[in-house]
mmCIF file of C-alpha atoms in Angstrom:
data_model
loop_
_atom_site.group_PDB
_atom_site.id
_atom_site.type_symbol
_atom_site.label_atom_id
_atom_site.label_comp_id
_atom_site.label_asym_id
_atom_site.label_seq_id
_atom_site.Cartn_x
_atom_site.Cartn_y
_atom_site.Cartn_z
ATOM 1 C CA MET A 1 57.171 95.472 26.910
ATOM 2 C CA LYS A 2 54.332 95.111 29.002
ATOM 3 C CA LYS A 3 55.931 91.735 29.705
ATOM 4 C CA LEU A 4 59.304 93.908 30.836
ATOM 5 C CA ILE A 5 57.082 96.330 33.293
ATOM 6 C CA LEU A 6 54.950 93.924 35.149
ATOM 7 C CA ILE A 7 59.005 91.584 35.788
ATOM 8 C CA SER A 8 60.648 94.913 37.293
ATOM 9 C CA THR A 9 57.445 95.666 39.071
ATOM 10 C CA LEU A 10 57.592 92.377 40.479
ATOM 11 C CA ILE A 11 61.667 92.893 41.733
ATOM 12 C CA PHE A 12 60.806 95.983 43.088
ATOM 13 C CA VAL A 13 57.967 94.276 44.858
ATOM 14 C CA LEU A 14 59.789 91.920 46.417
ATOM 15 C CA LEU A 15 63.291 94.135 47.660
ATOM 16 C CA SER A 16 60.712 97.009 48.829
ATOM 17 C CA PHE A 17 59.867 93.942 52.210
ATOM 18 C CA LEU A 18 63.825 94.347 53.006
ATOM 19 C CA PRO A 19 64.569 96.192 55.794
ATOM 20 C CA TYR A 20 66.745 99.011 55.370
ATOM 21 C CA ASN A 21 67.225 100.167 58.931
ATOM 22 C CA ASP A 22 70.163 99.629 60.708
ATOM 23 C CA LEU A 23 69.958 97.700 64.438
ATOM 24 C CA ILE A 24 72.766 99.692 66.245
ATOM 25 C CA GLY A 25 73.065 98.179 69.672
ATOM 26 C CA GLU A 26 72.335 101.703 72.171
ATOM 27 C CA ASN A 27 73.698 99.518 74.857
ATOM 28 C CA GLU A 28 77.375 101.019 75.240
ATOM 29 C CA LYS A 29 79.593 100.068 77.716
ATOM 30 C CA ILE A 30 79.214 102.034 81.085
ATOM 31 C CA VAL A 31 82.265 103.187 83.028
ATOM 32 C CA LEU A 32 81.741 104.208 86.695
ATOM 33 C CA LYS A 33 84.449 106.430 88.598
ATOM 34 C CA LEU A 34 84.889 106.655 92.542
ATOM 35 C CA LYS A 35 87.232 108.422 94.680
ATOM 36 C CA LYS A 36 88.317 107.698 98.106
ATOM 37 C CA GLY A 37 87.035 111.412 100.278
ATOM 38 C CA ASN A 38 85.416 113.084 97.085
ATOM 39 C CA LYS A 39 81.431 113.107 96.544
ATOM 40 C CA THR A 40 81.718 113.198 92.761
ATOM 41 C CA TYR A 41 81.621 110.548 90.760
ATOM 42 C CA TYR A 42 81.426 110.211 87.252
ATOM 43 C CA ILE A 43 79.258 107.837 84.648
ATOM 44 C CA ASN A 44 80.934 108.000 80.792
ATOM 45 C CA ASP A 45 83.344 110.897 82.750
ATOM 46 C CA GLN A 46 79.592 112.602 83.073
ATOM 47 C CA PRO A 47 80.017 114.511 86.690
ATOM 48 C CA ASN A 48 77.397 113.194 89.537
ATOM 49 C CA GLU A 49 76.582 114.061 92.920
ATOM 50 C CA MET A 50 77.076 110.999 96.053
ATOM 51 C CA ASP A 51 75.560 111.584 99.836
ATOM 52 C CA VAL A 52 78.427 110.187 100.913
ATOM 53 C CA ALA A 53 81.916 109.930 100.212
ATOM 54 C CA PRO A 54 84.128 106.457 99.427
ATOM 55 C CA ILE A 55 85.695 105.899 103.004
ATOM 56 C CA GLU A 56 88.802 103.507 103.656
ATOM 57 C CA ILE A 57 88.598 101.043 105.722
ATOM 58 C CA PRO A 58 91.775 99.353 107.693
ATOM 59 C CA PRO A 59 93.766 97.743 106.246
ATOM 60 C CA GLY A 60 93.555 98.361 102.423
ATOM 61 C CA ARG A 61 89.522 98.508 102.111
ATOM 62 C CA ILE A 62 87.642 101.119 100.154
ATOM 63 C CA MET A 63 83.699 101.025 101.502
ATOM 64 C CA VAL A 64 81.659 102.427 98.532
ATOM 65 C CA PRO A 65 77.684 103.317 98.854
ATOM 66 C CA ILE A 66 76.547 100.374 96.733
ATOM 67 C CA ARG A 67 73.366 102.999 95.090
ATOM 68 C CA PHE A 68 75.421 105.253 92.986
ATOM 69 C CA ILE A 69 77.064 101.967 91.578
ATOM 70 C CA ALA A 70 74.089 99.895 91.553
ATOM 71 C CA GLU A 71 71.769 102.968 89.875
ATOM 72 C CA GLY A 72 74.825 103.612 87.387
ATOM 73 C CA LEU A 73 74.953 100.974 85.919
ATOM 74 C CA GLY A 74 71.273 100.867 85.352
ATOM 75 C CA ALA A 75 69.583 99.182 88.083
ATOM 76 C CA ILE A 76 67.040 100.414 90.360
ATOM 77 C CA VAL A 77 67.857 100.563 94.690
ATOM 78 C CA ASP A 78 64.866 99.591 97.120
ATOM 79 C CA TRP A 79 65.063 100.285 100.879
ATOM 80 C CA ASP A 80 62.721 98.490 102.959
ATOM 81 C CA ASN A 81 63.312 100.490 106.795
ATOM 82 C CA ASN A 82 60.668 97.512 108.534
ATOM 83 C CA THR A 83 63.181 94.564 107.850
ATOM 84 C CA GLU A 84 66.507 96.362 106.951
ATOM 85 C CA THR A 85 66.708 95.373 103.667
ATOM 86 C CA VAL A 86 68.209 96.729 100.312
ATOM 87 C CA THR A 87 66.991 95.092 97.193
ATOM 88 C CA ILE A 88 68.493 96.017 93.260
ATOM 89 C CA SER A 89 66.757 94.746 90.121
ATOM 90 C CA MET A 90 67.817 95.524 86.644
ATOM 91 C CA ASP A 91 67.066 94.411 83.231
ATOM 92 C CA SER A 92 67.908 90.867 82.952
ATOM 93 C CA VAL A 93 70.536 89.982 80.633
ATOM 94 C CA PRO A 94 68.084 87.323 78.524
ATOM 95 C CA TYR A 95 66.132 90.288 76.334
ATOM 96 C CA LEU A 96 69.753 90.905 74.942
ATOM 97 C CA LYS A 97 70.313 87.223 74.113
ATOM 98 C CA TYR A 98 66.892 87.101 72.716
ATOM 99 C CA ARG A 99 67.112 89.760 70.881
ATOM 100 C CA ILE A 100 70.521 88.668 69.262
ATOM 101 C CA ILE A 101 68.184 85.043 68.381
ATOM 102 C CA ASP A 102 65.888 87.442 66.734
ATOM 103 C CA LEU A 103 68.796 89.237 64.707
ATOM 104 C CA GLU A 104 70.127 85.999 63.532
ATOM 105 C CA ASN A 105 66.903 84.569 62.771
ATOM 106 C CA GLU A 106 65.933 87.906 60.322
ATOM 107 C CA ILE A 107 69.553 87.447 58.830
ATOM 108 C CA GLU A 108 68.730 83.431 57.550
ATOM 109 C CA ASN A 109 65.550 85.351 56.565
ATOM 110 C CA LYS A 110 67.092 87.992 54.334
ATOM 111 C CA LYS A 111 69.783 85.120 53.199
ATOM 112 C CA LYS A 112 66.648 83.529 52.066
ATOM 113 C CA GLU A 113 64.932 86.056 49.830
ATOM 114 C CA VAL A 114 68.611 87.627 48.455
ATOM 115 C CA SER A 115 69.043 83.728 47.461
ATOM 116 C CA ASP A 116 65.871 83.847 45.734
ATOM 117 C CA LEU A 117 66.272 87.237 44.314
ATOM 118 C CA LYS A 118 69.554 85.770 42.378
ATOM 119 C CA GLU A 119 67.626 83.118 41.293
ATOM 120 C CA LYS A 120 64.914 85.455 39.414
ATOM 121 C CA VAL A 121 67.577 87.859 38.437
ATOM 122 C CA ASP A 122 69.591 84.634 36.716
ATOM 123 C CA GLU A 123 65.922 83.060 35.046
ATOM 124 C CA LEU A 124 65.515 86.973 33.774
ATOM 125 C CA ASN A 125 68.758 87.274 31.918
ATOM 126 C CA GLU A 126 68.024 84.004 30.388
ATOM 127 C CA LYS A 127 64.879 84.725 29.602
ATOM 128 C CA LEU A 128 65.760 89.046 27.836
ATOM 129 C CA LYS A 129 69.235 87.652 26.534
ATOM 130 C CA ASP A 130 67.480 88.237 22.995
ATOM 131 C CA SER A 131 65.068 91.354 23.975
ATOM 132 C CA PRO A 132 65.411 94.179 22.047
ATOM 133 C CA ASP A 133 65.147 95.973 25.763
ATOM 134 C CA VAL A 134 67.582 94.185 27.043
ATOM 135 C CA SER A 135 70.410 97.584 28.174
ATOM 136 C CA GLU A 136 67.401 98.612 30.235
ATOM 137 C CA LEU A 137 66.410 95.357 31.648
ATOM 138 C CA GLU A 138 70.535 95.328 32.876
ATOM 139 C CA GLU A 139 70.368 98.656 33.827
ATOM 140 C CA LYS A 140 67.655 97.552 36.016
ATOM 141 C CA ILE A 141 68.955 94.379 37.170
ATOM 142 C CA LYS A 142 72.154 96.383 38.113
ATOM 143 C CA GLU A 143 70.568 98.549 40.551
ATOM 144 C CA LYS A 144 68.910 95.591 41.750
ATOM 145 C CA ASP A 145 72.514 93.828 42.297
ATOM 146 C CA GLU A 146 73.463 96.697 44.163
ATOM 147 C CA LYS A 147 70.489 96.518 46.561
ATOM 148 C CA ILE A 148 71.492 93.100 46.823
ATOM 149 C CA LYS A 149 74.955 94.249 47.982
ATOM 150 C CA GLU A 150 73.886 96.290 49.978
ATOM 151 C CA LEU A 151 71.544 94.008 52.048
ATOM 152 C CA GLU A 152 74.580 91.826 51.915
ATOM 153 C CA ASP A 153 76.529 94.861 53.503
ATOM 154 C CA LYS A 154 73.871 95.044 56.093
ATOM 155 C CA VAL A 155 73.359 91.238 57.181
ATOM 156 C CA ASP A 156 77.512 92.126 57.725
ATOM 157 C CA LYS A 157 77.191 94.251 60.076
ATOM 158 C CA TYR A 158 73.997 92.353 61.223
ATOM 159 C CA LYS A 159 76.867 89.879 62.167
ATOM 160 C CA ASP A 160 78.920 92.409 63.661
ATOM 161 C CA ASP A 161 76.290 93.665 65.966
ATOM 162 C CA ILE A 162 75.700 90.071 66.870
ATOM 163 C CA SER A 163 78.984 89.784 68.352
ATOM 164 C CA GLU A 164 78.901 92.923 70.145
ATOM 165 C CA LEU A 165 76.189 92.205 71.957
ATOM 166 C CA GLU A 166 77.023 89.187 72.659
ATOM 167 C CA SER A 167 80.751 90.514 73.524
ATOM 168 C CA LYS A 168 78.965 93.041 76.458
ATOM 169 C CA ILE A 169 76.649 90.073 77.164
ATOM 170 C CA ASP A 170 80.030 88.453 79.122
ATOM 171 C CA GLU A 171 80.622 91.800 80.240
ATOM 172 C CA LYS A 172 77.516 92.526 81.542
ATOM 173 C CA ASP A 173 77.673 88.722 83.154
ATOM 174 C CA GLU A 174 81.118 89.272 84.414
ATOM 175 C CA GLU A 175 80.168 92.294 86.026
ATOM 176 C CA ILE A 176 76.822 90.703 87.868
ATOM 177 C CA GLU A 177 79.214 88.278 89.194
ATOM 178 C CA LYS A 178 81.450 90.533 90.472
ATOM 179 C CA LEU A 179 78.250 92.991 91.630
ATOM 180 C CA LYS A 180 76.175 89.948 93.256
ATOM 181 C CA GLU A 181 79.971 88.932 95.117
ATOM 182 C CA GLU A 182 80.420 92.232 96.666
ATOM 183 C CA ILE A 183 76.845 92.706 97.702
ATOM 184 C CA GLU A 184 77.395 89.349 99.760
ATOM 185 C CA ASN A 185 80.935 90.891 101.208
ATOM 186 C CA LEU A 186 79.079 93.628 101.865
ATOM 187 C CA LYS A 187 76.077 91.779 103.801
ATOM 188 C CA VAL A 188 78.915 90.031 106.080
ATOM 189 C CA GLU A 189 79.953 93.498 107.021
ATOM 190 C CA ILE A 190 76.989 94.960 107.666
ATOM 191 C CA GLU A 191 76.408 91.712 110.037
ATOM 192 C CA THR A 192 79.249 91.966 111.632
ATOM 193 C CA LEU A 193 79.091 95.666 112.071
ATOM 194 C CA LYS A 194 75.979 94.400 113.459
ATOM 195 C CA GLU A 195 77.853 92.236 116.105
ATOM 196 C CA GLU A 196 80.351 94.603 117.081
ATOM 197 C CA ILE A 197 77.284 96.917 118.002
ATOM 198 C CA GLU A 198 75.825 94.467 120.246
ATOM 199 C CA ASN A 199 78.746 93.981 121.425
ATOM 200 C CA LEU A 200 79.480 97.638 122.276
ATOM 201 C CA LYS A 201 75.910 98.294 123.327
ATOM 202 C CA GLU A 202 76.879 95.798 125.824
ATOM 203 C CA GLN A 203 79.773 96.832 127.304
ATOM 204 C CA LYS A 204 78.563 100.036 127.585
ATOM 205 C CA GLY A 205 77.098 99.068 130.906
ATOM 206 C CA ILE A 206 80.503 98.010 131.941
ATOM 207 C CA TYR A 207 81.890 101.546 131.001
ATOM 208 C CA GLU A 208 79.584 103.882 133.077
ATOM 209 C CA PHE A 209 81.668 101.601 136.259
ATOM 210 C CA LYS A 210 84.991 103.374 135.180
ATOM 211 C CA LYS A 211 84.869 105.318 138.219
ATOM 212 C CA TRP A 212 83.627 102.591 142.047
ATOM 213 C CA ASN A 213 82.792 106.160 142.999
ATOM 214 C CA ILE A 214 83.583 104.955 146.889
ATOM 215 C CA THR A 215 81.216 106.143 149.742
ATOM 216 C CA GLU A 216 81.592 107.797 152.928
ATOM 217 C CA GLU A 217 80.145 105.390 154.936
ATOM 218 C CA GLU A 218 82.334 102.423 153.097
ATOM 219 C CA ILE A 219 84.913 104.566 153.997
ATOM 220 C CA GLU A 220 83.946 104.545 157.592
ATOM 221 C CA LYS A 221 83.642 101.197 157.583
ATOM 222 C CA ALA A 222 86.974 100.333 156.108
ATOM 223 C CA ILE A 223 88.859 102.675 158.450
ATOM 224 C CA LEU A 224 86.635 100.964 161.626
ATOM 225 C CA TRP A 225 87.493 97.245 160.179
ATOM 226 C CA GLY A 226 91.025 98.112 159.731
ATOM 227 C CA GLU A 227 91.739 99.579 162.954
ATOM 228 C CA THR A 228 89.422 96.483 164.555
ATOM 229 C CA TYR A 229 89.216 93.576 162.645
ATOM 230 C CA TYR A 230 92.359 93.488 160.069
ATOM 231 C CA GLU A 231 94.060 90.453 162.179
ATOM 232 C CA ASP A 232 91.301 88.508 160.942
ATOM 233 C CA GLU A 233 92.580 88.104 157.298
ATOM 234 C CA ASP A 234 89.834 85.515 155.957
ATOM 235 C CA ILE A 235 87.634 88.418 155.389
ATOM 236 C CA LEU A 236 90.079 88.730 152.525
ATOM 237 C CA LYS A 237 90.116 85.461 151.280
ATOM 238 C CA PHE A 238 88.547 83.368 148.825
ATOM 239 C CA ALA A 239 89.488 79.033 148.287
ATOM 240 C CA ALA A 240 88.290 76.513 146.338
ATOM 241 C CA PRO A 241 90.039 72.628 145.770
ATOM 242 C CA PHE A 242 93.231 72.478 143.567
ATOM 243 C CA THR A 243 94.128 68.955 142.348
ATOM 244 C CA PHE A 244 98.141 68.233 142.112
ATOM 245 C CA GLY A 245 98.706 65.601 140.411
ATOM 246 C CA PHE A 246 96.633 61.846 140.753
ATOM 247 C CA LYS A 247 97.394 62.185 144.696
ATOM 248 C CA SER A 248 95.217 64.112 146.970
ATOM 249 C CA ALA A 249 94.211 67.742 146.478
ATOM 250 C CA TYR A 250 95.743 70.909 147.924
ATOM 251 C CA GLU A 251 93.872 74.531 148.457
ATOM 252 C CA ILE A 252 95.045 77.331 146.681
ATOM 253 C CA TYR A 253 93.479 79.982 148.045
ATOM 254 C CA CYS A 254 93.689 83.763 147.026
ATOM 255 C CA MET A 255 93.815 87.133 149.263
ATOM 256 C CA VAL A 256 91.902 90.196 147.328
ATOM 257 C CA THR A 257 93.199 93.223 147.920
ATOM 258 C CA THR A 258 90.268 96.334 146.929
ATOM 259 C CA PRO A 259 90.410 100.476 147.033
ATOM 260 C CA ILE A 260 88.428 99.495 150.284
ATOM 261 C CA THR A 261 90.351 97.206 151.716
ATOM 262 C CA TYR A 262 93.678 99.383 150.796
ATOM 263 C CA ILE A 263 92.010 101.795 153.019
ATOM 264 C CA ALA A 264 91.631 99.052 156.100
ATOM 265 C CA ILE A 265 95.208 98.188 155.559
ATOM 266 C CA ILE A 266 96.412 102.042 156.123
ATOM 267 C CA ALA A 267 94.503 102.366 159.259
ATOM 268 C CA LYS A 268 95.621 99.313 160.784
ATOM 269 C CA ASP A 269 99.269 100.462 159.762
ATOM 270 C CA LYS A 270 98.392 104.253 161.186
ATOM 271 C CA LYS A 271 96.516 102.788 165.141
ATOM 272 C CA THR A 272 99.911 100.085 165.292
ATOM 273 C CA LYS A 273 102.259 103.979 164.926
ATOM 274 C CA GLY A 274 100.032 105.775 167.315
ATOM 275 C CA SER A 275 98.377 107.950 164.925
ATOM 276 C CA ARG A 276 94.633 107.482 163.071
ATOM 277 C CA ILE A 277 93.977 107.914 159.247
ATOM 278 C CA THR A 278 93.283 111.149 157.834
ATOM 279 C CA GLU A 279 91.410 112.487 154.651
ATOM 280 C CA LYS A 280 94.092 113.748 153.098
ATOM 281 C CA ASP A 281 95.498 109.953 153.625
ATOM 282 C CA VAL A 282 92.265 109.028 152.563
ATOM 283 C CA ASN A 283 91.985 110.799 149.238
ATOM 284 C CA ASP A 284 95.838 109.757 148.589
ATOM 285 C CA ILE A 285 94.873 106.188 148.742
ATOM 286 C CA LEU A 286 92.270 106.418 145.990
ATOM 287 C CA SER A 287 94.266 108.775 143.758
ATOM 288 C CA VAL A 288 96.874 105.585 144.200
ATOM 289 C CA PHE A 289 95.162 102.322 144.740
ATOM 290 C CA GLY A 290 91.514 103.436 143.783
ATOM 291 C CA ASP A 291 91.387 102.083 139.949
ATOM 292 C CA ARG A 292 92.836 98.747 140.960
ATOM 293 C CA ILE A 293 92.726 95.275 142.186
ATOM 294 C CA GLU A 294 95.429 92.933 143.662
ATOM 295 C CA ILE A 295 94.901 89.358 143.826
ATOM 296 C CA THR A 296 97.777 87.347 145.568
ATOM 297 C CA THR A 297 97.231 83.446 145.842
ATOM 298 C CA PHE A 298 99.722 81.073 147.290
ATOM 299 C CA VAL A 299 100.446 78.148 145.192
ATOM 300 C CA PHE A 300 102.543 75.231 145.494
ATOM 301 C CA GLY A 301 104.546 73.129 143.295
ATOM 302 C CA ASP A 302 107.688 70.268 143.141
ATOM 303 C CA THR A 303 110.370 72.519 141.995
ATOM 304 C CA SER A 304 112.061 75.447 143.641
ATOM 305 C CA ASP A 305 111.375 78.034 140.152
ATOM 306 C CA PHE A 306 107.404 76.621 139.191
ATOM 307 C CA THR A 307 105.985 79.442 139.129
ATOM 308 C CA GLU A 308 108.606 81.043 136.564
ATOM 309 C CA TYR A 309 105.629 80.657 133.682
ATOM 310 C CA MET A 310 102.538 81.383 135.483
ATOM 311 C CA HIS A 311 99.958 84.383 134.982
ATOM 312 C CA GLY A 312 96.866 85.166 135.661
ATOM 313 C CA TYR A 313 93.779 86.770 133.992
ATOM 314 C CA ILE A 314 89.822 87.146 135.256
ATOM 315 C CA LYS A 315 87.022 88.251 133.734
ATOM 316 C CA VAL A 316 83.596 90.017 135.094
ATOM 317 C CA LYS A 317 81.150 86.637 135.316
ATOM 318 C CA GLY A 318 77.803 87.680 132.868
ATOM 319 C CA PHE A 319 80.013 89.649 130.678
ATOM 320 C CA GLU A 320 82.550 86.229 129.518
ATOM 321 C CA TYR A 321 82.752 87.058 125.891
ATOM 322 C CA LEU A 322 84.550 90.014 126.314
ATOM 323 C CA TYR A 323 88.430 89.860 125.969
ATOM 324 C CA PRO A 324 89.931 88.991 129.550
ATOM 325 C CA ILE A 325 91.546 91.431 131.571
ATOM 326 C CA TYR A 326 95.142 90.792 132.228
ATOM 327 C CA PRO A 327 97.408 91.811 134.773
ATOM 328 C CA PHE A 328 99.510 95.015 134.729
ATOM 329 C CA ARG A 329 102.037 94.174 137.275
ATOM 330 C CA ILE A 330 103.056 90.458 137.661
ATOM 331 C CA GLU A 331 105.043 89.771 140.931
ATOM 332 C CA ASN A 332 105.869 85.787 140.811
ATOM 333 C CA GLN A 333 107.900 85.024 143.765
ATOM 334 C CA GLU A 334 111.189 83.534 142.122
ATOM 335 C CA GLU A 335 112.079 81.031 144.622
ATOM 336 C CA ALA A 336 109.859 79.109 146.010
ATOM 337 C CA GLU A 337 109.889 77.646 149.651
ATOM 338 C CA LYS A 338 109.718 74.468 151.508
ATOM 339 C CA THR A 339 106.237 73.704 152.785
ATOM 340 C CA PRO A 340 105.766 72.615 156.393
ATOM 341 C CA ILE A 341 101.938 71.128 154.834
ATOM 342 C CA CYS A 342 103.028 68.510 152.324
ATOM 343 C CA PRO A 343 106.994 67.942 152.350
ATOM 344 C CA SER A 344 107.037 65.228 149.364
ATOM 345 C CA ASN A 345 104.843 66.387 146.092
ATOM 346 C CA PRO A 346 104.124 68.821 146.123
ATOM 347 C CA LYS A 347 107.193 70.111 148.555
ATOM 348 C CA TYR A 348 107.302 73.815 147.546
ATOM 349 C CA GLU A 349 105.001 76.918 148.225
ATOM 350 C CA ALA A 350 105.222 80.480 146.607
ATOM 351 C CA MET A 351 103.335 83.460 146.761
ATOM 352 C CA ASN A 352 102.092 85.632 143.340
ATOM 353 C CA THR A 353 100.614 88.854 143.554
ATOM 354 C CA TYR A 354 98.677 90.595 139.840
ATOM 355 C CA SER A 355 97.258 93.662 139.889
ATOM 356 C CA PHE A 356 94.362 94.222 137.586
ATOM 357 C CA ASN A 357 92.973 97.928 136.859
ATOM 358 C CA ASN A 358 89.216 97.973 138.175
ATOM 359 C CA TYR A 359 87.808 100.320 135.285
ATOM 360 C CA TYR A 360 86.045 97.451 133.224
ATOM 361 C CA VAL A 361 84.676 96.102 136.946
ATOM 362 C CA PRO A 362 81.708 96.734 138.659
ATOM 363 C CA LYS A 363 82.649 97.112 142.419
ATOM 364 C CA ASP A 364 79.960 94.549 143.626
ATOM 365 C CA SER A 365 80.036 92.334 140.781
ATOM 366 C CA THR A 366 81.489 88.837 140.819
ATOM 367 C CA ILE A 367 85.470 87.927 138.957
ATOM 368 C CA LYS A 368 86.556 84.275 137.833
ATOM 369 C CA PHE A 369 90.074 84.608 138.507
ATOM 370 C CA THR A 370 91.887 81.896 136.161
ATOM 371 C CA LEU A 371 95.811 80.510 136.920
ATOM 372 C CA VAL A 372 97.681 79.623 133.932
ATOM 373 C CA ASP A 373 100.787 77.814 134.008
ATOM 374 C CA PHE A 374 102.937 76.938 130.666
ATOM 375 C CA GLY A 375 100.199 77.694 128.598
ATOM 376 C CA GLN A 376 98.038 75.356 130.586
ATOM 377 C CA ILE A 377 94.378 76.291 132.851
ATOM 378 C CA ILE A 378 95.554 75.005 136.398
ATOM 379 C CA TYR A 379 92.773 76.817 138.466
ATOM 380 C CA ASN A 380 89.667 78.719 138.028
ATOM 381 C CA LEU A 381 87.962 81.209 141.109
ATOM 382 C CA ASP A 382 84.622 82.647 141.556
ATOM 383 C CA ILE A 383 85.742 86.011 143.437
ATOM 384 C CA ASP A 384 82.123 87.833 145.140
ATOM 385 C CA LEU A 385 83.457 91.642 145.411
ATOM 386 C CA SER A 386 80.700 91.874 147.334
ATOM 387 C CA ILE A 387 80.973 89.537 150.127
ATOM 388 C CA ILE A 388 84.061 91.602 151.114
ATOM 389 C CA THR A 389 82.290 94.641 151.681
ATOM 390 C CA LYS A 390 79.729 92.334 153.476
ATOM 391 C CA ARG A 391 82.197 90.020 155.460
ATOM 392 C CA MET A 392 83.486 93.796 157.058
ATOM 393 C CA ASN A 393 79.698 95.128 157.922
ATOM 394 C CA LEU A 394 79.156 92.139 159.937
ATOM 395 C CA SER A 395 82.256 92.139 162.123
ATOM 396 C CA ASN A 396 81.600 95.923 162.697
ATOM 397 C CA TYR A 397 78.174 95.109 163.467
ATOM 398 C CA ILE A 398 78.947 92.028 165.769
ATOM 399 C CA ASP A 399 81.105 94.502 167.616
ATOM 400 C CA GLY A 400 78.627 96.855 167.876
ATOM 401 C CA GLN A 401 76.447 94.131 169.572
#
């Protein structure tokens, strides 16, 4: 009888070392729901509040606050004010992979223990077949068999847990890759926005010149010049060499008209008709022509309709990175006239006029005028607008001497 008790105790002690607690994974799938224009978001259907709502950025893109997405997924978000850097960190996926390895090792150990127990039970069955207390032992063996079955069920559940953990790791890997990709996209958008901000800051300097703010002194000098020296059109003339084909050089030149020279032109016209320009005339001129610059070009070609596809644009020197300013009106001479200057080639000349808004052109700036024909740039000319005022002042000064 003591021998039987000793064997039962041995089996019980061996089984008592086997763990009975399930390893139930606490990592469940995290579902975040956000709605455009709504500060309330949901983590697994539990409402939470954000500082700002998701917004739509055309065309068809939704910008969401990355902080609440990352924290909702268990990450930690830090902001470095010195470097203006966002750092997102979270527990590494390798931890779950190491846990799987531990579970697999534990399963193998339990399998070996179960196998050893089965062998001992079989040995006991053989030894105790003829014992008078076989029924009692058989009952205990039955209990142990049930315990073995329970352990085997747990082993199967561990296998299921491992499969579930592996699946979750794969899902987390995909989510992490998506988040990394989204973070990179956000970084690109941030850099783009920073560049746009810098461009806007640069443009701010130009936007301050939306009105030329012509002074009374400038108006008086323009009237004096118009009534006295307007016949000297060289004051309005700007030119640079222009090569036609491979034969020789011809001079395309431009006549530039600004709000100040508009006043001079009307002053000359009034004086020619026996009157003088009035303050009302000046106000009327500035209300119509105060926001424009006109560039009239004298060009050469080898056919009578060579100006058909010509157009021009200007850029403010120092702000070449901005978009060109295109004319709001183009007046190309449809039928070019034969030129007395070069009767053979080119034998036609024409006069084209391009009108531009001067909102983004500072009054004393230098502009680059570019002439384009059929998509090809054929002429570039730098025009210093301050020279017109300087030439007027010089003419008036000489007259005063």
